[in-house]
Structure formats: C-alpha cells, structure tokens
Amino acid sequence: MRACMTRVIFLSIGILTGWLAPSAAPGETAEQRFKRSLQESIDQTVEPRQLAAFFVAAFALILMVAVVNRWRGRAGRRAAPRTLHSPGKLVREVSRQVQLRPAEIKQLKVLCEQQQISSPLVMLLCPSVLGKAVRENRRRIDRGVLNGLARKITRGS
C-alpha cells in the first residue's frame, strides 16, 4: 500500500510541475523525443513561483509523512506495565504503588519468615493469610504498624 501511495504522490507531483506532460509527436523516434526534450529543458527558464511551489509541496509532503509515522508509532504502542523479573524489585514497585512505609514492609517480611512464605506480596494479596500470621505470631510483631497496613489493604479493595 505504501508503494502504491508513493507512486501516486510522485506522479501527482510530476504532472503538477510539468515533468511528465505528454508532448510526443506522432512520428517521432525515442532518440528524437529525447533530444527535443533535452533541448526544451535547457531552453526553459526556472520560474521562482514554480520552484517555491515545488519546495512548499516537498516540505508539506515530508511533514505529512513524519506526522503519520509518529501517529502510527503511538497508536501501535500501548502503555504496558514494566515487566519485573526480580522479586525484590516487584516488592518495591508494589510497595510504591500501594504507598507502604518501610516499617510495614519490614513487618510483612518478619511474618513471611515465620510463616515460611516466599514473598510479602502473598500477604498483601491474600488478607486471610495475613490474619492467620498475625494471630499465630504475637511476639515479634508491631500491632500498630499492622493495623495501619490492614486499613490500607481494606481501603484499597
């Protein structure tokens, strides 16, 4: 489709500027046509209006192609979330989005160690596991921090 559009554009520009105007005599050979065309080209004077019109058309065409390419580029790319391959980076990114304080993350990690859970995200995603961990481990936890965390989790859902 692009090749077809390019051909149409070049033919249109050629016809508008007079490059491709059909002016062959009926009994003329290719060599005679070439010589006559060459002579006409040499004898012709360049009009400033035609030259200016050509440059304006060329600039408009380049600008249009640039705008269309930029528009297509934006339409093709959707705003996708970043892929995170590190569990630590994922925890940091989620904690930024949920606006967790460092003390809350630390308490989640303590509970994960005691419950033998691999990631604090499990506690954030499953409040029942968090509740079970809080009930079973009353010694090393800070109730105030966990209450604030529970409020954040219930407010977000």
GROMACS .gro file of C-alpha atoms in nm:
model
  157
    1MET     CA    1   0.000   0.000   0.000
    2ARG     CA    2   0.287   0.236   0.080
    3ALA     CA    3   0.448   0.170  -0.259
    4CYS     CA    4   0.122   0.248  -0.434
    5MET     CA    5   0.078   0.570  -0.236
    6THR     CA    6   0.437   0.670  -0.313
    7ARG     CA    7   0.384   0.619  -0.686
    8VAL     CA    8   0.064   0.821  -0.684
    9ILE     CA    9   0.233   1.103  -0.495
   10PHE     CA   10   0.532   1.113  -0.732
   11LEU     CA   11   0.308   1.102  -1.040
   12SER     CA   12   0.093   1.381  -0.899
   13ILE     CA   13   0.396   1.597  -0.827
   14GLY     CA   14   0.539   1.522  -1.170
   15ILE     CA   15   0.220   1.615  -1.351
   16LEU     CA   16   0.172   1.929  -1.142
   17THR     CA   17   0.525   2.053  -1.207
   18GLY     CA   18   0.516   1.967  -1.578
   19TRP     CA   19   0.781   1.693  -1.575
   20LEU     CA   20   0.552   1.423  -1.703
   21ALA     CA   21   0.343   1.620  -1.951
   22PRO     CA   22   0.278   1.412  -2.265
   23SER     CA   23   0.420   1.609  -2.561
   24ALA     CA   24   0.537   1.350  -2.813
   25ALA     CA   25   0.482   1.399  -3.185
   26PRO     CA   26   0.322   1.102  -3.369
   27GLY     CA   27   0.612   1.000  -3.599
   28GLU     CA   28   0.897   1.081  -3.366
   29THR     CA   29   1.154   0.822  -3.256
   30ALA     CA   30   1.270   0.781  -2.899
   31GLU     CA   31   1.605   0.944  -2.975
   32GLN     CA   32   1.439   1.247  -3.138
   33ARG     CA   33   1.200   1.279  -2.844
   34PHE     CA   34   1.493   1.265  -2.605
   35LYS     CA   35   1.688   1.533  -2.793
   36ARG     CA   36   1.381   1.758  -2.819
   37SER     CA   37   1.301   1.711  -2.453
   38LEU     CA   38   1.660   1.787  -2.358
   39GLN     CA   39   1.662   2.099  -2.571
   40GLU     CA   40   1.331   2.215  -2.421
   41SER     CA   41   1.467   2.157  -2.072
   42ILE     CA   42   1.778   2.361  -2.145
   43ASP     CA   43   1.584   2.645  -2.308
   44GLN     CA   44   1.328   2.665  -2.029
   45THR     CA   45   1.378   2.923  -1.758
   46VAL     CA   46   1.303   2.840  -1.399
   47GLU     CA   47   1.018   3.044  -1.262
   48PRO     CA   48   1.056   3.134  -0.897
   49ARG     CA   49   0.688   3.062  -0.831
   50GLN     CA   50   0.716   2.706  -0.962
   51LEU     CA   51   1.035   2.648  -0.766
   52ALA     CA   52   0.878   2.786  -0.449
   53ALA     CA   53   0.565   2.578  -0.505
   54PHE     CA   54   0.778   2.268  -0.550
   55PHE     CA   55   0.968   2.329  -0.226
   56VAL     CA   56   0.649   2.402  -0.035
   57ALA     CA   57   0.489   2.083  -0.170
   58ALA     CA   58   0.801   1.880  -0.085
   59PHE     CA   59   0.813   2.025   0.266
   60ALA     CA   60   0.441   1.958   0.319
   61LEU     CA   61   0.485   1.601   0.197
   62ILE     CA   62   0.780   1.538   0.430
   63LEU     CA   63   0.591   1.693   0.720
   64MET     CA   64   0.282   1.484   0.645
   65VAL     CA   65   0.486   1.161   0.631
   66ALA     CA   66   0.655   1.248   0.961
   67VAL     CA   67   0.323   1.319   1.133
   68VAL     CA   68   0.165   0.998   1.002
   69ASN     CA   69   0.465   0.789   1.110
   70ARG     CA   70   0.459   0.944   1.457
   71TRP     CA   71   0.084   0.888   1.484
   72ARG     CA   72   0.119   0.524   1.377
   73GLY     CA   73   0.403   0.473   1.622
   74ARG     CA   74   0.196   0.600   1.912
   75ALA     CA   75  -0.110   0.401   1.812
   76GLY     CA   76   0.093   0.080   1.788
   77ARG     CA   77   0.249   0.116   2.131
   78ARG     CA   78   0.021   0.076   2.424
   79ALA     CA   79   0.129   0.184   2.769
   80ALA     CA   80   0.224  -0.152   2.910
   81PRO     CA   81   0.339  -0.203   3.266
   82ARG     CA   82   0.706  -0.272   3.310
   83THR     CA   83   0.797  -0.636   3.342
   84LEU     CA   84   0.985  -0.709   3.658
   85HIS     CA   85   1.192  -1.025   3.674
   86SER     CA   86   1.328  -0.974   4.024
   87PRO     CA   87   1.110  -1.048   4.327
   88GLY     CA   88   1.276  -0.767   4.523
   89LYS     CA   89   1.207  -0.512   4.250
   90LEU     CA   90   0.850  -0.633   4.227
   91VAL     CA   91   0.800  -0.588   4.601
   92ARG     CA   92   0.947  -0.236   4.584
   93GLU     CA   93   0.728  -0.142   4.287
   94VAL     CA   94   0.411  -0.275   4.453
   95SER     CA   95   0.501  -0.103   4.781
   96ARG     CA   96   0.540   0.227   4.593
   97GLN     CA   97   0.203   0.183   4.424
   98VAL     CA   98   0.027   0.088   4.749
   99GLN     CA   99   0.229   0.352   4.939
  100LEU     CA  100   0.360   0.119   5.206
  101ARG     CA  101   0.601   0.253   5.465
  102PRO     CA  102   0.934   0.076   5.525
  103ALA     CA  103   0.813  -0.035   5.870
  104GLU     CA  104   0.511  -0.206   5.714
  105ILE     CA  105   0.728  -0.388   5.461
  106LYS     CA  106   0.961  -0.497   5.741
  107GLN     CA  107   0.669  -0.637   5.943
  108LEU     CA  108   0.544  -0.824   5.637
  109LYS     CA  109   0.888  -0.976   5.585
  110VAL     CA  110   0.903  -1.085   5.951
  111LEU     CA  111   0.564  -1.252   5.920
  112CYS     CA  112   0.670  -1.420   5.594
  113GLU     CA  113   0.981  -1.567   5.758
  114GLN     CA  114   0.779  -1.703   6.050
  115GLN     CA  115   0.511  -1.849   5.824
  116GLN     CA  116   0.769  -1.977   5.570
  117ILE     CA  117   0.611  -1.779   5.287
  118SER     CA  118   0.832  -1.682   4.994
  119SER     CA  119   0.718  -1.321   4.938
  120PRO     CA  120   0.545  -1.041   5.129
  121LEU     CA  121   0.322  -0.997   4.826
  122VAL     CA  122   0.138  -1.313   4.928
  123MET     CA  123   0.035  -1.139   5.249
  124LEU     CA  124  -0.079  -0.830   5.058
  125LEU     CA  125  -0.278  -1.029   4.804
  126CYS     CA  126  -0.435  -1.267   5.050
  127PRO     CA  127  -0.554  -1.093   5.368
  128SER     CA  128  -0.665  -1.423   5.521
  129VAL     CA  129  -0.301  -1.541   5.523
  130LEU     CA  130  -0.202  -1.210   5.683
  131GLY     CA  131  -0.471  -1.250   5.951
  132LYS     CA  132  -0.362  -1.606   6.023
  133ALA     CA  133   0.002  -1.499   6.053
  134VAL     CA  134  -0.087  -1.215   6.292
  135ARG     CA  135  -0.293  -1.447   6.515
  136GLU     CA  136  -0.016  -1.710   6.533
  137ASN     CA  137   0.279  -1.471   6.589
  138ARG     CA  138   0.204  -1.225   6.862
  139ARG     CA  139   0.562  -1.186   6.990
  140ARG     CA  140   0.771  -1.021   6.716
  141ILE     CA  141   0.509  -0.805   6.551
  142ASP     CA  142   0.413  -0.441   6.588
  143ARG     CA  143   0.036  -0.424   6.616
  144GLY     CA  144   0.014  -0.051   6.530
  145VAL     CA  145   0.203  -0.095   6.204
  146LEU     CA  146  -0.002  -0.398   6.105
  147ASN     CA  147  -0.330  -0.223   6.190
  148GLY     CA  148  -0.233   0.064   5.957
  149LEU     CA  149  -0.143  -0.191   5.688
  150ALA     CA  150  -0.477  -0.367   5.732
  151ARG     CA  151  -0.658  -0.034   5.693
  152LYS     CA  152  -0.468   0.035   5.368
  153ILE     CA  153  -0.549  -0.310   5.232
  154THR     CA  154  -0.920  -0.289   5.316
  155ARG     CA  155  -0.947   0.071   5.189
  156GLY     CA  156  -0.790  -0.029   4.851
  157SER     CA  157  -1.038  -0.310   4.784
   0.00000   0.00000   0.00000
